[in-house]
Coordinates of C-alpha atoms in Angstrom, one line a residue:
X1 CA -31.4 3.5 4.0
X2 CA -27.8 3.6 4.5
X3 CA -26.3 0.5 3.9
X4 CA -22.6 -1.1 3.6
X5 CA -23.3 -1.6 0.0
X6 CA -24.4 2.0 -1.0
X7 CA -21.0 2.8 1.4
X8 CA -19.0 1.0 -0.7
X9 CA -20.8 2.2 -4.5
X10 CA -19.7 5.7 -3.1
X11 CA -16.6 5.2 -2.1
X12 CA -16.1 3.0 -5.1
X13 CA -12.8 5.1 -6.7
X14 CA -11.1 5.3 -3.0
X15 CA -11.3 1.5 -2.6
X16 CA -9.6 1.2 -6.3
X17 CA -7.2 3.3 -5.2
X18 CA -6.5 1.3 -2.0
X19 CA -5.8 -1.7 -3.6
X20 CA -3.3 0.0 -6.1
X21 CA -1.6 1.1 -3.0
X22 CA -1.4 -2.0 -1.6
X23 CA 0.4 -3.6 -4.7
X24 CA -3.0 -6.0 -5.1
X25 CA -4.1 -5.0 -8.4
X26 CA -3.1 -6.7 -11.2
X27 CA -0.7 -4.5 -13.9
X28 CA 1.2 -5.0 -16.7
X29 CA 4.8 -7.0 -16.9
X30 CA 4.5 -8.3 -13.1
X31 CA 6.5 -10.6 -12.0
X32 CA 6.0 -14.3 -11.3
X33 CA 4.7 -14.7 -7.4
X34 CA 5.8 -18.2 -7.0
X35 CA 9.1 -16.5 -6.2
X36 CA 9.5 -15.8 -2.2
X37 CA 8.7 -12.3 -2.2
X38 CA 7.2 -9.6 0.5
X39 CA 6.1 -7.2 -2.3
X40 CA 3.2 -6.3 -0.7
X41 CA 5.0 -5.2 3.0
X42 CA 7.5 -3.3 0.5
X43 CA 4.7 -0.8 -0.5
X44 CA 4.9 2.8 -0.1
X45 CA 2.2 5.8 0.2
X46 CA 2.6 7.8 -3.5
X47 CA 1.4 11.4 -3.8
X48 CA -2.3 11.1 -5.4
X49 CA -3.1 12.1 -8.8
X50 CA -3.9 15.9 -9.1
X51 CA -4.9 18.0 -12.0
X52 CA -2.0 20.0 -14.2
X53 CA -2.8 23.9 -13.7
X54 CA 0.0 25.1 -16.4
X55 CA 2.3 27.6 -14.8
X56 CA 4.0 28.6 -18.2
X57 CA 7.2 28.5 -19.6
X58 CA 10.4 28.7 -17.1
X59 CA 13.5 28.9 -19.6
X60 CA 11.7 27.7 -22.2
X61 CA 10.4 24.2 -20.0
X62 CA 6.4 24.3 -19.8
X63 CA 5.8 23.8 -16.1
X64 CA 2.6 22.2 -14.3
X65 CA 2.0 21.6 -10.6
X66 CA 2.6 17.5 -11.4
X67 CA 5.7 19.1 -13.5
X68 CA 6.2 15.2 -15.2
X69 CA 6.0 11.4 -14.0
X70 CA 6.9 11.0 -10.6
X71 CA 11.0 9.5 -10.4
X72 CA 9.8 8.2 -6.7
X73 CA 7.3 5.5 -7.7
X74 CA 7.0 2.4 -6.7
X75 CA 6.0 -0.4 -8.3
X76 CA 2.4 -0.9 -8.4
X77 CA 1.7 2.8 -9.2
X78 CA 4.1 2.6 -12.2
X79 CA 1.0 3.3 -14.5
X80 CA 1.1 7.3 -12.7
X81 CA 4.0 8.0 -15.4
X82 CA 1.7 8.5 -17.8
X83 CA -0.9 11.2 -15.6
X84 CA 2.0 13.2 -14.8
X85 CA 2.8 14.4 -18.5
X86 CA 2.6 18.6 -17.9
X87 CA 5.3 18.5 -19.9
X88 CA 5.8 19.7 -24.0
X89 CA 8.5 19.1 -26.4
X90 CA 11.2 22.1 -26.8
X91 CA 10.6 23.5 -30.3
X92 CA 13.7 23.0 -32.6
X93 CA 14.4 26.3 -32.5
X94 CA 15.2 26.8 -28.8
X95 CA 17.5 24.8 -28.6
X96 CA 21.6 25.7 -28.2
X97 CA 23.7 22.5 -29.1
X98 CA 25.4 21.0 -25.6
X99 CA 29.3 21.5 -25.0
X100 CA 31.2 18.6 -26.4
X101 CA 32.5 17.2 -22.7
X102 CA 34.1 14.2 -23.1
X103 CA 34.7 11.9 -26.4
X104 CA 32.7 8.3 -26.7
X105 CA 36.3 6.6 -27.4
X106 CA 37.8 8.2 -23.5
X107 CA 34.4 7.6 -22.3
X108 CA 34.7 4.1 -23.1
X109 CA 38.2 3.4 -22.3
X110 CA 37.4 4.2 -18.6
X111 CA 34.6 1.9 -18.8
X112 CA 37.3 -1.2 -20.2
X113 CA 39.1 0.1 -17.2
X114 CA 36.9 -1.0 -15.0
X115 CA 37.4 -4.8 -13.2
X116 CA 34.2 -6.0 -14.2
X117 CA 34.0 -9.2 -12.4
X118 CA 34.9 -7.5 -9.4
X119 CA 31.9 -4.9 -10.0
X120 CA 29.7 -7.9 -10.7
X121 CA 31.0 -9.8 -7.6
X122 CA 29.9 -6.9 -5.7
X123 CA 26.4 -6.5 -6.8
X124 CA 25.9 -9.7 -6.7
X125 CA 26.8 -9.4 -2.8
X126 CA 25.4 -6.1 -1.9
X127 CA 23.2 -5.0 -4.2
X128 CA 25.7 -2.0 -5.5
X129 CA 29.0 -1.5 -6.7
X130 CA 31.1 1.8 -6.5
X131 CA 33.2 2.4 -9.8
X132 CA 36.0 5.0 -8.5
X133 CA 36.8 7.6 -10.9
X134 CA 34.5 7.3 -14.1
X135 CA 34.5 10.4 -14.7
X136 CA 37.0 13.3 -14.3
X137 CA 36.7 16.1 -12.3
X138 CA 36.8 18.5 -15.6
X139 CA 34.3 16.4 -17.1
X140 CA 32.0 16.6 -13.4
X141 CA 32.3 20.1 -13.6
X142 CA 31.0 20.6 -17.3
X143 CA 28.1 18.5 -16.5
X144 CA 27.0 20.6 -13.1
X145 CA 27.5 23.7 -15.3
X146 CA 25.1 22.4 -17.8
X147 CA 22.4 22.4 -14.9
X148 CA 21.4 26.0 -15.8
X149 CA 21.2 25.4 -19.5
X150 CA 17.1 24.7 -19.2
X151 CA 17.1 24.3 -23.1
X152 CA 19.1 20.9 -22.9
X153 CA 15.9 19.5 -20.7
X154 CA 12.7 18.3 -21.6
X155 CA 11.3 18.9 -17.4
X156 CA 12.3 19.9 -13.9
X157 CA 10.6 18.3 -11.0
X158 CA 10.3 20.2 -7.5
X159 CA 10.7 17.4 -5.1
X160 CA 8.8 19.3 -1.9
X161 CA 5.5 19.3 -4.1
X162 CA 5.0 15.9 -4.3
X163 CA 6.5 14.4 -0.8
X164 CA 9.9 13.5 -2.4
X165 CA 12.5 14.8 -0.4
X166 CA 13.5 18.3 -0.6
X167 CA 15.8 19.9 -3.7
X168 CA 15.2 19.6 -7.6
X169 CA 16.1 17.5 -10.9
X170 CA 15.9 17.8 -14.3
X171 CA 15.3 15.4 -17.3
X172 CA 17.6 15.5 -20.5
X173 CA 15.9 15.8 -23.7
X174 CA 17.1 14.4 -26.5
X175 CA 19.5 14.5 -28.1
X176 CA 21.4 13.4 -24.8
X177 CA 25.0 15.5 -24.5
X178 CA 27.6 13.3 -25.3
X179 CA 29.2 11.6 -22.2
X180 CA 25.6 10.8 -20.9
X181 CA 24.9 9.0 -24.4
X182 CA 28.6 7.6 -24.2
X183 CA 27.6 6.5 -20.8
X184 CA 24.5 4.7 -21.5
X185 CA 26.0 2.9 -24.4
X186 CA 29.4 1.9 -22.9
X187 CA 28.4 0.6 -19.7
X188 CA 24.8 -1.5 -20.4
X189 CA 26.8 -4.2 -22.1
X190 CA 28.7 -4.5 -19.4
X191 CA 25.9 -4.8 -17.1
X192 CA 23.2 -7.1 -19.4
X193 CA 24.6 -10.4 -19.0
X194 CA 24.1 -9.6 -14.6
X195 CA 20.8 -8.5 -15.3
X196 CA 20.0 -11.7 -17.5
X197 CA 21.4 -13.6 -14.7
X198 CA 19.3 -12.0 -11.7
X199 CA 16.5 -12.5 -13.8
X200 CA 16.7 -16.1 -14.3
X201 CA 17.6 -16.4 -11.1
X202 CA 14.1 -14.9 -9.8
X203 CA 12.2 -16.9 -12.7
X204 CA 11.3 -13.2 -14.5
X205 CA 10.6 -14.0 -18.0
X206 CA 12.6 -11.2 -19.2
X207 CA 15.8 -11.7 -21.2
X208 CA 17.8 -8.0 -22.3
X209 CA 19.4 -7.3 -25.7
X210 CA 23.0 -6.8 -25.8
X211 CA 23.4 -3.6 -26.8
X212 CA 21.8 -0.3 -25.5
X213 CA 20.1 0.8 -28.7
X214 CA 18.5 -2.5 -29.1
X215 CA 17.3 -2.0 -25.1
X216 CA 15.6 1.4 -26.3
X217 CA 14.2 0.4 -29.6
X218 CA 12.2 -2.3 -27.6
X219 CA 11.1 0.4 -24.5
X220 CA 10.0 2.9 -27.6
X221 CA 8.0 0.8 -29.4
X222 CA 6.4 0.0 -25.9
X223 CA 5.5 4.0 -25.8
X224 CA 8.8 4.6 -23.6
X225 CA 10.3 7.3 -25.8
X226 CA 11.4 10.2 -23.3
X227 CA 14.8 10.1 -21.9
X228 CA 15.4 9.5 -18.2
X229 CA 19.2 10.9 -17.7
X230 CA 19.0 13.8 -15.1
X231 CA 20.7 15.7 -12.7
X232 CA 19.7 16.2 -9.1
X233 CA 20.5 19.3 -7.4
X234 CA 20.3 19.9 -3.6
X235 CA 21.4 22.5 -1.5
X236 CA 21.8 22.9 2.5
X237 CA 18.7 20.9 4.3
X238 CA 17.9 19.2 1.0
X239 CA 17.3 15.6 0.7
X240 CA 15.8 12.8 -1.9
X241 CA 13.5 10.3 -0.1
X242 CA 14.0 6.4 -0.5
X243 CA 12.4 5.8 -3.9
X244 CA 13.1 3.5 -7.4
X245 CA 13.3 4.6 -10.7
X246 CA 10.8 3.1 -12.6
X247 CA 9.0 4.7 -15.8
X248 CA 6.9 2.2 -17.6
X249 CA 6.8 -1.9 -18.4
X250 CA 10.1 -2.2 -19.5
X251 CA 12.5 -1.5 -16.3
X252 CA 16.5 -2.6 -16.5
X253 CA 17.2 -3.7 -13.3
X254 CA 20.5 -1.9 -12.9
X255 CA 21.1 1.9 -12.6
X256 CA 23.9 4.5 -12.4
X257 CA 24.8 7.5 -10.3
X258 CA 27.8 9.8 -10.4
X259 CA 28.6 12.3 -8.3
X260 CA 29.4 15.5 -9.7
X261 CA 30.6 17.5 -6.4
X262 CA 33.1 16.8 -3.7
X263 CA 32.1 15.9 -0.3
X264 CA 33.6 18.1 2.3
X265 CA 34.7 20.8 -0.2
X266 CA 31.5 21.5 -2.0
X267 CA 29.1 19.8 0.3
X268 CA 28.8 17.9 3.8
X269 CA 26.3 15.7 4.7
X270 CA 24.4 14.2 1.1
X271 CA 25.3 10.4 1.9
X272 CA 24.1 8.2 -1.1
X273 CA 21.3 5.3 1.1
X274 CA 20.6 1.9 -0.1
X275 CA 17.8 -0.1 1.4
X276 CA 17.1 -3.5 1.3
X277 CA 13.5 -5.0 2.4
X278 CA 14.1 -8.6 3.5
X279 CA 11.4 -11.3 3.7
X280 CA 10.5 -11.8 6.9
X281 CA 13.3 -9.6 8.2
X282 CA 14.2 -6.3 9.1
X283 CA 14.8 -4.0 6.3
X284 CA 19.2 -3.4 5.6
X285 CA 20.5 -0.4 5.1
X286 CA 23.9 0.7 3.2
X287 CA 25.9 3.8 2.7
X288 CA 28.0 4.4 -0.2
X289 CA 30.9 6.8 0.0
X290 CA 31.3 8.4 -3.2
X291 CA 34.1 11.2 -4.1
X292 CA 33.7 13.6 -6.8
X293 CA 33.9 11.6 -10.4
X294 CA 32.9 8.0 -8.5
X295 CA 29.9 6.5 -9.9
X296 CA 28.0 3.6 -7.8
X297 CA 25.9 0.7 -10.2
X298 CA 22.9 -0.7 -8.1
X299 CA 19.5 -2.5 -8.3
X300 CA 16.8 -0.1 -9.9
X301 CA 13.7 -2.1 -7.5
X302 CA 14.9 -5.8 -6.5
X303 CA 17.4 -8.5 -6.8
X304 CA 17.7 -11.9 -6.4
X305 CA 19.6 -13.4 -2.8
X306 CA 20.7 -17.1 -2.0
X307 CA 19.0 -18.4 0.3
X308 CA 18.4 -22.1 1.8
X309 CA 15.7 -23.1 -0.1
X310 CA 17.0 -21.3 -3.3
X311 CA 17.0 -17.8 -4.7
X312 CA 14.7 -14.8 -3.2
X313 CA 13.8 -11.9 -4.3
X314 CA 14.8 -8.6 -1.8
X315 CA 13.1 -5.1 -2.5
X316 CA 15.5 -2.2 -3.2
X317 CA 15.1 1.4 -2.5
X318 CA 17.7 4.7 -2.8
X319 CA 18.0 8.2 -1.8
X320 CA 20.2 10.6 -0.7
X321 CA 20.5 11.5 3.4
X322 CA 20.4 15.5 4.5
X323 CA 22.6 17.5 3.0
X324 CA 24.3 20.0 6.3
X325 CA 25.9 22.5 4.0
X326 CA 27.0 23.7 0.6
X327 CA 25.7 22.3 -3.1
X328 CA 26.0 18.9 -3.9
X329 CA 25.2 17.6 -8.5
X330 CA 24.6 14.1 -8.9
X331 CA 23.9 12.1 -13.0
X332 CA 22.1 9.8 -13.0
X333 CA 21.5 7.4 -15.6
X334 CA 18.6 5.7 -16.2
X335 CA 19.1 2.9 -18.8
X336 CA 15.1 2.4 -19.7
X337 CA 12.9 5.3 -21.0
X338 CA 9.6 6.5 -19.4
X339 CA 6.4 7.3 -21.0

């Protein structure tokens, strides 16, 4: 006889699945729930797990259909990065050594440049903060150009395969090129004590080192060893759905993007979007005008917000909006490793 129960034993794996998507099963490093939260409305649908026909080597990257770990997940399907790992190592010899671009000393005195408590303020307020000029336009050019160079990658990911958006972006293997080591290094120090802050503030048990290096020592001996810098790379009708960057249990809760082309020169259209879920309130949205060398700091999934009865934690989410026309080359620079 066909009963609920034998229903249920046979559909046993899509009701597991179901509760992952709705952010009810328990997972590793979760934040305290005493906190007002509306994690569970925040929830998106992820692309399932599928199997990894290899497609070969494409410049000397070995492809799959999953390609790598997702970039768009969401939180409680943050355990995917590890079924989506198509992806080998470059062998030694492959590899050509990366332009030198820009030195860690000028890297770092634009970084010291930079009005800090201003940027902080701004965060604090908004959830972002655009940093004008970070990097020069010789120095965005030299990155974009290294977009061909698949030997200096360790992945690509096809956004259309997986319901991300529309365009492509590729992960750095190590060792990073220079200015997007420099990067990571100069300007988590800078952005630690914040992240301490909002996590206090939201009662996460989670304090972060004061350097970079100390930040990655602890995410590889958590199995987080692959590098997350990238570029993203859209052309005309391409876009990048709303999404966070999460890789594994150790997440910073502060990212950076740069773009690398200039809007209506090299592209129009491609508006960096910032979304805030609210509790019990309709979701905010933000665009950030960026020009060509302009970076923008923001939160990687949520952030603490003032409210009445204390501190509350709001659900953050990026993309980019449709590009109309031309090519547009974004960095980003994920501070955490993935698995």
């Amino acid at each position: 006889m066909f009963t609920a129960s034998t229903l249920f034993r046979k559909s046993r794996p899509f009701f597991l699945l179901l509760l992952l998507h709705q952010g009810t099963y328990p997972h590793a490093g979760s934040p305290r729930s005493d906190l007002i939260d509306d994690h569970a409305a925040n929830e998106r649908a992820s692309p399932g797990v599928c199997k990894h026909r290899r497609l070969g080597r494409v410049g000397g990257i070995e492809k799959t259909e999953a390609d790598t770990e997702p970039l768009m997940q969401d939180f409680a399907f943050d355990t995917q990065a590890t079924l989506f790992s198509g992806d080998e190592p470059l062998g030694k010899g492959q590899r050509r050594p990366a332009p030198a671009i820009a030195t860690p000393q000028s890297i770092e005195r634009r970084v010291d440049a930079i009005d800090w408590t201003h940027a902080s303020a701004e965060l604090d307020a908004h959830g972002c903060a655009t940093l004008e000029g970070l990097l020069s336009a010789e120095a965005c050019d030299a990155l974009s150009s290294l977009y061909p160079r698949d030997d200096l990658y360790r992945s690509r990911v096809v956004m259309a395969r997986h319901g991300f958006g529309r365009g492509e972006y590729k992960y750095f293997d190590y060792p990073l090129p220079d200015v997007v080591d420099a990067l990571r290094t100069a300007v988590y120090p800078r952005l630690a004590p914040l992240a301490n802050a909002w996590n206090e503030a939201m009662r996460i048990d989670v304090q972060f080192p004061p350097t970079h290096a100390a930040l990655l020592r602890r995410c590889h001996q958590a199995g987080q060893s692959r590098p997350t810098p990238l570029i993203l790379q859209y052309t005309a009708g391409d876009y990048n759905c709303l999404h966070q960057d999460l890789y594994g249990e150790h997440v910073f809760p502060l990212q950076l993007a740069i773009l690398l082309s200039e809007p209506g020169k090299d592209f129009t259209g491609g508006e960096f979007v910032l979304t805030e879920q609210r509790p019990r309130m309709q979701s905010r949205a933000e665009v950030v005008p960026l020009r060509k060398g302009d970076a923008v700091i923001f939160a990687v999934h949520h952030r603490p917000v003032q409210g009445a009865r204390g501190a509350y934690r709001v659900h953050m989410r990026h993309g980019v909006s449709r590009l109309r026309s031309g090519h547009r080359h974004t960095l980003g620079v994920i501070f955490h490793d993935a698995k």
